[in-house]
């Protein structure tokens, strides 16, 4: 069965065609990031306007690249949330039109869960149950997964998401948006031992909190500027290295605790932050040490894309789930 997936939860517009939830026939992604950069973060109004202007072109490109005609599409899967309201509505309206026009079923899926589903798109055979960590611009969540429709949320961030912290720290240091890739680059040349940051949550062994570390970076940078008049490249590199190391260690530590608690052998990662190479290396190392199999999507599938939406939608549809034309956004 060929499923057409649509993803418009943030600043990307993506349409994909995926066969039987596993084989990607096409996965076209365009982003409006360039238009947000000068504002230091995503401007929802700009994002949704760009999505409205581009979604039909992206869909045409995806169909063409897959070599698929409309008659072969048997299911439409769309991100119904969480995400930016206006952006979600563009994708949902487009999906409804497709479903109605072609008389094919429609399914709305959760964006966060789709992030770890991305692992199933690369022909991996992964046994249930497993623990999944999603670290993106909007979420940092740990799940216990027994099946595609039996998913327990173990913990989520108490405040800022992990990727959001990367973006805010980059903004504080004047490094631009998005923050993750540029912090990763600078961290490579920095000394993580020069400054000490912390983001542990003592009260909850699985809980995450990234707002405190962002504020600590803000005060540290302000103090440096105050005493030395200027934040040097060396300082910025050391701050990035220390910030990144602290965040990664926290993600690894909590994920391993979750795996031990739930007695699983597999851990799946997903979301934009998982594109970070130091994080991937550190997870590999910790997994070997703790006798776990660790899975992460290829770099491209870590970021927002419609293939993960098409794939996960197919799995839910196979289990009997379906939406209708009353499908609405779900911001939770
Ligand atoms: O999953 P995603 O594409 O969108 C959301 O669902 O939010 O994640 C975007 C987030 C941004 O906050 C970005 O800074 C972060 O992922 N990110 C990274 C890296 N690449 C992207 N964070 C750390 N290291 C990276 N290499
Ligand atoms: Zn995402």
CSV table of C-alpha atoms and ligand atoms in Angstrom, one decimal:
chain,number,residue,atom,x,y,z
A,1,UNK,CA,0.0,0.0,0.0
A,2,UNK,CA,1.4,3.4,-1.0
A,3,UNK,CA,0.8,6.2,1.6
A,4,UNK,CA,1.3,9.9,1.0
A,5,UNK,CA,2.6,11.6,4.0
A,6,UNK,CA,2.4,15.4,4.8
A,7,UNK,CA,4.5,17.2,7.4
A,8,UNK,CA,4.0,20.9,8.2
A,9,UNK,CA,4.4,21.2,12.0
A,10,UNK,CA,7.1,23.8,12.1
A,11,UNK,CA,9.2,25.5,9.4
A,12,UNK,CA,9.4,22.6,7.0
A,13,UNK,CA,7.0,21.6,4.2
A,14,UNK,CA,7.4,18.0,3.3
A,15,UNK,CA,5.5,15.4,1.3
A,16,UNK,CA,6.6,11.8,0.9
A,17,UNK,CA,5.5,8.6,-0.6
A,18,UNK,CA,6.2,5.4,1.4
A,19,UNK,CA,5.3,1.8,0.5
A,20,UNK,CA,4.0,-0.5,3.3
A,21,UNK,CA,5.3,1.8,6.0
A,22,UNK,CA,8.9,0.9,5.2
A,23,UNK,CA,10.1,1.8,1.7
A,24,UNK,CA,10.7,5.4,0.9
A,25,UNK,CA,9.7,6.2,-2.7
A,26,UNK,CA,10.3,9.9,-2.3
A,27,UNK,CA,10.7,12.4,0.6
A,28,UNK,CA,10.8,16.0,-0.5
A,29,UNK,CA,11.5,18.6,2.2
A,30,UNK,CA,11.7,22.3,1.8
A,31,UNK,CA,12.4,24.7,4.7
A,32,UNK,CA,11.7,28.4,5.3
A,33,UNK,CA,14.6,28.5,7.8
A,34,UNK,CA,16.4,31.3,5.7
A,35,UNK,CA,13.4,33.6,6.3
A,36,UNK,CA,13.5,33.1,10.1
A,37,UNK,CA,17.3,33.3,10.6
A,38,UNK,CA,17.4,37.1,11.0
A,39,UNK,CA,14.8,36.9,13.7
A,40,UNK,CA,16.7,34.2,15.7
A,41,UNK,CA,13.9,31.7,15.7
A,42,UNK,CA,10.8,30.5,13.8
A,43,UNK,CA,8.2,33.2,13.1
A,44,UNK,CA,4.9,31.2,12.9
A,45,UNK,CA,3.2,33.6,10.5
A,46,UNK,CA,6.1,33.4,8.0
A,47,UNK,CA,6.2,29.6,8.3
A,48,UNK,CA,2.5,29.0,7.6
A,49,UNK,CA,2.4,31.5,4.7
A,50,UNK,CA,5.4,29.8,3.0
A,51,UNK,CA,3.8,26.4,3.6
A,52,UNK,CA,0.6,27.6,1.9
A,53,UNK,CA,2.6,28.9,-1.1
A,54,UNK,CA,4.7,25.7,-1.5
A,55,UNK,CA,2.8,22.7,-0.4
A,56,UNK,CA,1.2,21.8,-3.8
A,57,UNK,CA,4.6,22.2,-5.5
A,58,UNK,CA,6.2,20.0,-2.9
A,59,UNK,CA,3.5,17.3,-3.4
A,60,UNK,CA,3.9,17.4,-7.2
A,61,UNK,CA,7.7,17.0,-6.8
A,62,UNK,CA,7.2,14.1,-4.4
A,63,UNK,CA,4.8,12.3,-6.8
A,64,UNK,CA,7.1,12.9,-9.7
A,65,UNK,CA,10.2,11.7,-7.9
A,66,UNK,CA,8.5,8.5,-6.7
A,67,UNK,CA,7.1,7.9,-10.2
A,68,UNK,CA,3.7,7.3,-8.7
A,69,UNK,CA,0.4,8.5,-10.1
A,70,UNK,CA,-2.5,9.6,-7.9
A,71,UNK,CA,-4.5,6.5,-8.5
A,72,UNK,CA,-1.8,4.4,-6.7
A,73,UNK,CA,-2.0,6.4,-3.5
A,74,UNK,CA,-4.3,4.5,-1.1
A,75,UNK,CA,-3.8,6.4,2.2
A,76,UNK,CA,-3.0,10.0,3.3
A,77,UNK,CA,-1.2,10.5,6.6
A,78,UNK,CA,-0.7,13.9,8.1
A,79,UNK,CA,0.9,15.4,11.2
A,80,UNK,CA,-2.0,16.5,13.3
A,81,UNK,CA,0.2,17.8,16.1
A,82,UNK,CA,2.0,19.0,18.1
A,83,UNK,CA,3.3,22.0,16.2
A,84,UNK,CA,2.5,25.5,15.2
A,85,UNK,CA,-1.2,26.0,14.8
A,86,UNK,CA,-1.3,27.8,11.4
A,87,UNK,CA,1.3,25.4,10.0
A,88,UNK,CA,-0.5,22.3,11.1
A,89,UNK,CA,-3.7,23.6,9.6
A,90,UNK,CA,-2.1,24.0,6.2
A,91,UNK,CA,-1.0,20.4,6.1
A,92,UNK,CA,-4.3,19.1,7.6
A,93,UNK,CA,-6.4,21.0,5.1
A,94,UNK,CA,-4.3,19.8,2.2
A,95,UNK,CA,-4.5,16.2,3.5
A,96,UNK,CA,-8.3,16.4,3.8
A,97,UNK,CA,-8.6,17.7,0.2
A,98,UNK,CA,-6.5,14.8,-1.0
A,99,UNK,CA,-8.5,12.3,0.9
A,100,UNK,CA,-11.8,13.6,-0.2
A,101,UNK,CA,-10.8,14.1,-3.8
A,102,UNK,CA,-9.3,10.6,-4.2
A,103,UNK,CA,-11.8,8.9,-1.9
A,104,UNK,CA,-9.1,7.4,0.2
A,105,UNK,CA,-8.7,7.1,4.0
A,106,UNK,CA,-7.1,9.9,6.0
A,107,UNK,CA,-5.1,9.5,9.2
A,108,UNK,CA,-3.7,12.1,11.6
A,109,UNK,CA,-0.5,11.2,13.4
A,110,UNK,CA,1.6,12.5,16.3
A,111,UNK,CA,4.7,14.2,15.2
A,112,UNK,CA,6.9,13.3,18.2
A,113,UNK,CA,6.2,9.6,18.0
A,114,UNK,CA,6.8,9.7,14.2
A,115,UNK,CA,10.4,10.9,15.0
A,116,UNK,CA,11.4,7.6,16.5
A,117,UNK,CA,9.4,5.7,13.9
A,118,UNK,CA,11.9,7.1,11.4
A,119,UNK,CA,14.2,4.2,12.5
A,120,UNK,CA,11.8,1.7,10.9
A,121,UNK,CA,12.2,3.4,7.5
A,122,UNK,CA,15.7,2.1,6.9
A,123,UNK,CA,15.0,-1.6,6.7
A,124,UNK,CA,16.0,-2.3,10.2
A,125,UNK,CA,14.4,-5.1,12.1
A,126,UNK,CA,13.8,-3.9,15.6
A,127,UNK,CA,12.1,-5.9,18.3
A,128,UNK,CA,9.5,-4.6,20.7
A,129,UNK,CA,9.5,-3.6,23.5
A,130,UNK,CA,12.0,-0.7,23.4
A,131,UNK,CA,12.7,2.7,25.0
A,132,UNK,CA,12.7,5.7,22.7
A,133,UNK,CA,14.2,9.1,23.2
A,134,UNK,CA,12.9,12.0,21.1
A,135,UNK,CA,15.0,15.2,21.3
A,136,UNK,CA,13.9,17.9,19.0
A,137,UNK,CA,13.3,21.7,18.9
A,138,UNK,CA,9.9,21.2,20.6
A,139,UNK,CA,10.3,18.1,22.7
A,140,UNK,CA,12.5,16.0,24.9
A,141,UNK,CA,10.6,12.8,25.8
A,142,UNK,CA,11.3,9.2,26.8
A,143,UNK,CA,8.8,6.6,25.8
A,144,UNK,CA,8.3,2.9,26.6
A,145,UNK,CA,7.0,1.2,23.4
A,146,UNK,CA,5.3,-2.2,23.3
A,147,UNK,CA,3.8,-1.8,19.9
A,148,UNK,CA,3.0,1.1,17.4
A,149,UNK,CA,-0.2,1.7,19.3
A,150,UNK,CA,1.0,0.9,22.8
A,151,UNK,CA,3.2,3.7,23.8
A,152,UNK,CA,3.7,5.0,27.3
A,153,UNK,CA,5.2,8.4,28.0
A,154,UNK,CA,7.9,7.9,30.7
A,155,UNK,CA,9.0,11.5,31.0
A,156,UNK,CA,9.1,14.8,29.2
A,157,UNK,CA,11.0,18.0,29.7
A,158,UNK,CA,9.8,20.2,32.6
A,159,UNK,CA,10.5,23.4,30.6
A,160,UNK,CA,12.6,24.0,27.5
A,161,UNK,CA,13.1,21.3,25.0
A,162,UNK,CA,16.7,20.1,24.3
A,163,UNK,CA,16.9,21.6,20.7
A,164,UNK,CA,15.3,24.8,22.0
A,165,UNK,CA,18.2,25.1,24.5
A,166,UNK,CA,20.7,24.7,21.6
A,167,UNK,CA,18.8,27.4,19.7
A,168,UNK,CA,18.6,29.8,22.7
A,169,UNK,CA,22.3,29.3,23.7
A,170,UNK,CA,23.3,30.0,20.1
A,171,UNK,CA,21.2,33.2,20.2
A,172,UNK,CA,22.8,34.3,23.4
A,173,UNK,CA,26.3,33.7,21.8
A,174,UNK,CA,25.2,35.5,18.6
A,175,UNK,CA,25.6,32.4,16.5
A,176,UNK,CA,22.4,32.5,14.5
A,177,UNK,CA,19.5,30.0,14.0
A,178,UNK,CA,19.2,27.0,14.1
A,179,UNK,CA,21.6,26.6,17.0
A,180,UNK,CA,22.4,22.9,17.0
A,181,UNK,CA,24.7,22.6,14.0
A,182,UNK,CA,26.7,25.7,14.8
A,183,UNK,CA,27.2,24.8,18.5
A,184,UNK,CA,28.3,21.3,17.4
A,185,UNK,CA,30.9,22.8,15.1
A,186,UNK,CA,32.3,25.2,17.7
A,187,UNK,CA,32.2,22.5,20.4
A,188,UNK,CA,34.6,20.4,18.4
A,189,UNK,CA,37.4,23.0,18.9
A,190,UNK,CA,36.4,23.9,22.5
A,191,UNK,CA,37.5,22.6,25.9
A,192,UNK,CA,34.6,21.2,27.8
A,193,UNK,CA,36.6,21.3,31.0
A,194,UNK,CA,37.0,25.1,31.1
A,195,UNK,CA,33.5,25.9,32.2
A,196,UNK,CA,31.1,23.7,34.2
A,197,UNK,CA,27.4,23.7,33.5
A,198,UNK,CA,24.7,21.5,34.9
A,199,UNK,CA,21.3,20.3,33.9
A,200,UNK,CA,20.5,17.5,36.2
A,201,UNK,CA,17.0,17.1,37.7
A,202,UNK,CA,17.5,15.7,41.1
A,203,UNK,CA,13.9,15.2,42.1
A,204,UNK,CA,12.9,13.1,39.1
A,205,UNK,CA,15.4,10.5,37.8
A,206,UNK,CA,13.9,10.5,34.3
A,207,UNK,CA,12.9,14.2,34.2
A,208,UNK,CA,14.6,16.7,31.9
A,209,UNK,CA,15.1,20.4,32.3
A,210,UNK,CA,17.0,22.7,30.0
A,211,UNK,CA,15.9,26.1,31.0
A,212,UNK,CA,18.5,26.4,33.9
A,213,UNK,CA,21.5,25.6,31.7
A,214,UNK,CA,20.4,28.2,29.2
A,215,UNK,CA,20.2,30.9,31.9
A,216,UNK,CA,23.6,29.7,33.3
A,217,UNK,CA,25.1,30.2,29.9
A,218,UNK,CA,23.5,33.7,29.6
A,219,UNK,CA,25.0,34.8,33.0
A,220,UNK,CA,28.4,33.3,32.2
A,221,UNK,CA,28.5,35.1,28.9
A,222,UNK,CA,27.3,38.3,30.3
A,223,UNK,CA,29.9,38.2,33.1
A,224,UNK,CA,32.7,37.5,30.5
A,225,UNK,CA,31.6,40.4,28.4
A,226,UNK,CA,31.4,42.6,31.4
A,227,UNK,CA,35.0,41.8,32.6
A,228,UNK,CA,36.7,41.3,29.3
A,229,UNK,CA,34.5,43.6,27.1
A,230,UNK,CA,34.2,41.0,24.4
A,231,UNK,CA,33.3,37.3,24.1
A,232,UNK,CA,36.2,35.8,22.2
A,233,UNK,CA,35.9,32.9,19.7
A,234,UNK,CA,37.8,30.8,22.2
A,235,UNK,CA,35.3,31.5,25.0
A,236,UNK,CA,32.4,30.8,22.7
A,237,UNK,CA,34.0,27.4,21.7
A,238,UNK,CA,34.5,26.4,25.4
A,239,UNK,CA,31.0,27.4,26.3
A,240,UNK,CA,29.6,25.4,23.4
A,241,UNK,CA,31.8,22.4,24.3
A,242,UNK,CA,30.7,22.4,27.9
A,243,UNK,CA,27.0,23.1,27.2
A,244,UNK,CA,26.9,20.3,24.6
A,245,UNK,CA,28.7,17.8,26.7
A,246,UNK,CA,26.4,18.4,29.7
A,247,UNK,CA,23.3,18.1,27.6
A,248,UNK,CA,24.5,14.9,25.9
A,249,UNK,CA,25.5,13.3,29.2
A,250,UNK,CA,22.1,14.1,30.7
A,251,UNK,CA,20.3,12.5,27.7
A,252,UNK,CA,22.5,9.4,27.8
A,253,UNK,CA,22.1,9.0,31.6
A,254,UNK,CA,18.3,9.3,31.7
A,255,UNK,CA,17.9,7.0,28.7
A,256,UNK,CA,20.0,4.3,30.2
A,257,UNK,CA,18.1,4.5,33.5
A,258,UNK,CA,14.8,4.2,31.5
A,259,UNK,CA,16.1,1.1,29.7
A,260,UNK,CA,17.2,-0.5,33.0
A,261,UNK,CA,13.8,0.3,34.6
A,262,UNK,CA,11.9,-1.2,31.8
A,263,UNK,CA,14.3,-4.0,31.2
A,264,UNK,CA,14.6,-3.5,27.5
A,265,UNK,CA,17.5,-4.4,25.2
A,266,UNK,CA,16.8,-1.8,22.4
A,267,UNK,CA,16.9,2.0,22.5
A,268,UNK,CA,15.6,4.1,19.6
A,269,UNK,CA,16.5,7.7,19.1
A,270,UNK,CA,14.9,10.4,17.0
A,271,UNK,CA,14.5,14.1,16.4
A,272,UNK,CA,16.7,17.0,15.2
A,273,UNK,CA,19.2,16.9,18.1
A,274,UNK,CA,20.0,13.2,17.3
A,275,UNK,CA,21.8,14.5,14.1
A,276,UNK,CA,24.5,15.6,16.5
A,277,UNK,CA,27.6,13.4,15.9
A,278,UNK,CA,29.1,13.7,19.4
A,279,UNK,CA,25.7,12.6,20.8
A,280,UNK,CA,25.5,9.6,18.4
A,281,UNK,CA,29.1,8.6,19.3
A,282,UNK,CA,28.3,8.9,23.0
A,283,UNK,CA,25.1,6.9,22.8
A,284,UNK,CA,26.9,4.1,20.8
A,285,UNK,CA,29.6,3.9,23.5
A,286,UNK,CA,27.0,3.9,26.4
A,287,UNK,CA,24.9,1.3,24.7
A,288,UNK,CA,27.8,-1.1,24.2
A,289,UNK,CA,28.8,-0.6,27.9
A,290,UNK,CA,25.2,-1.4,29.0
A,291,UNK,CA,24.6,-4.2,26.6
A,292,UNK,CA,21.9,-2.4,24.6
A,293,UNK,CA,21.3,-2.1,20.8
A,294,UNK,CA,21.0,1.5,19.9
A,295,UNK,CA,19.3,2.7,16.8
A,296,UNK,CA,19.3,6.2,15.2
A,297,UNK,CA,17.9,7.4,11.9
A,298,UNK,CA,20.3,8.7,9.2
A,299,UNK,CA,20.9,12.4,9.5
A,300,UNK,CA,18.3,13.4,7.0
A,301,UNK,CA,15.6,11.4,8.7
A,302,UNK,CA,16.4,12.9,12.1
A,303,UNK,CA,15.1,16.2,10.9
A,304,UNK,CA,11.4,16.9,10.2
A,305,UNK,CA,10.3,15.0,7.2
A,306,UNK,CA,7.1,13.5,5.8
A,307,UNK,CA,8.4,9.9,5.3
A,308,UNK,CA,8.2,9.3,9.0
A,309,UNK,CA,4.6,10.6,9.0
A,310,UNK,CA,3.6,8.3,6.1
A,311,UNK,CA,5.3,5.3,7.6
A,312,UNK,CA,3.8,5.7,11.1
A,313,UNK,CA,0.4,6.5,9.6
A,314,UNK,CA,0.5,3.3,7.7
A,315,UNK,CA,1.2,1.2,10.8
A,316,UNK,CA,-1.7,2.8,12.7
A,317,UNK,CA,-4.0,2.3,9.7
A,318,UNK,CA,-3.0,-1.4,9.6
A,319,UNK,CA,-4.1,-1.6,13.3
A,320,UNK,CA,-7.5,-0.3,12.4
A,321,UNK,CA,-7.1,3.4,13.2
A,322,UNK,CA,-8.5,6.1,10.9
A,323,UNK,CA,-9.4,9.7,11.0
A,324,UNK,CA,-12.2,11.5,9.1
A,325,UNK,CA,-12.8,14.9,7.6
A,326,UNK,CA,-13.4,16.4,11.1
A,327,UNK,CA,-9.7,15.8,11.9
A,328,UNK,CA,-8.4,18.7,13.8
A,329,UNK,CA,-5.0,19.9,15.1
A,330,UNK,CA,-3.9,18.5,18.4
A,331,UNK,CA,-1.4,20.8,20.1
A,332,UNK,CA,-0.7,18.6,23.1
B,1,LIG,O1,13.1,17.5,14.9
B,1,LIG,P1,13.4,18.9,14.4
B,1,LIG,O2,13.9,19.0,12.9
B,1,LIG,O3,12.2,19.8,14.5
B,1,LIG,C1,11.3,19.8,15.6
B,1,LIG,O4,10.4,18.9,15.6
B,1,LIG,O5,11.5,20.6,16.5
B,1,LIG,O6,14.5,19.5,15.3
B,1,LIG,C2,15.0,20.8,15.2
B,1,LIG,C3,16.0,21.0,16.3
B,1,LIG,C4,16.5,22.5,16.4
B,1,LIG,O7,16.3,22.9,17.7
B,1,LIG,C5,18.0,22.3,16.1
B,1,LIG,O8,18.8,23.3,16.7
B,1,LIG,C6,18.3,20.9,16.5
B,1,LIG,O9,17.1,20.2,16.2
B,1,LIG,N1,19.5,20.4,15.8
B,1,LIG,C7,20.6,20.0,16.5
B,1,LIG,C8,21.5,19.6,15.5
B,1,LIG,N2,20.9,19.7,14.3
B,1,LIG,C9,19.6,20.2,14.5
B,1,LIG,N3,20.9,20.0,17.8
B,1,LIG,C10,22.1,19.6,18.1
B,1,LIG,N4,23.1,19.2,17.2
B,1,LIG,C11,22.8,19.2,15.9
B,1,LIG,N5,23.7,18.8,15.0
B,2,LIG,ZN1,10.3,17.3,14.7
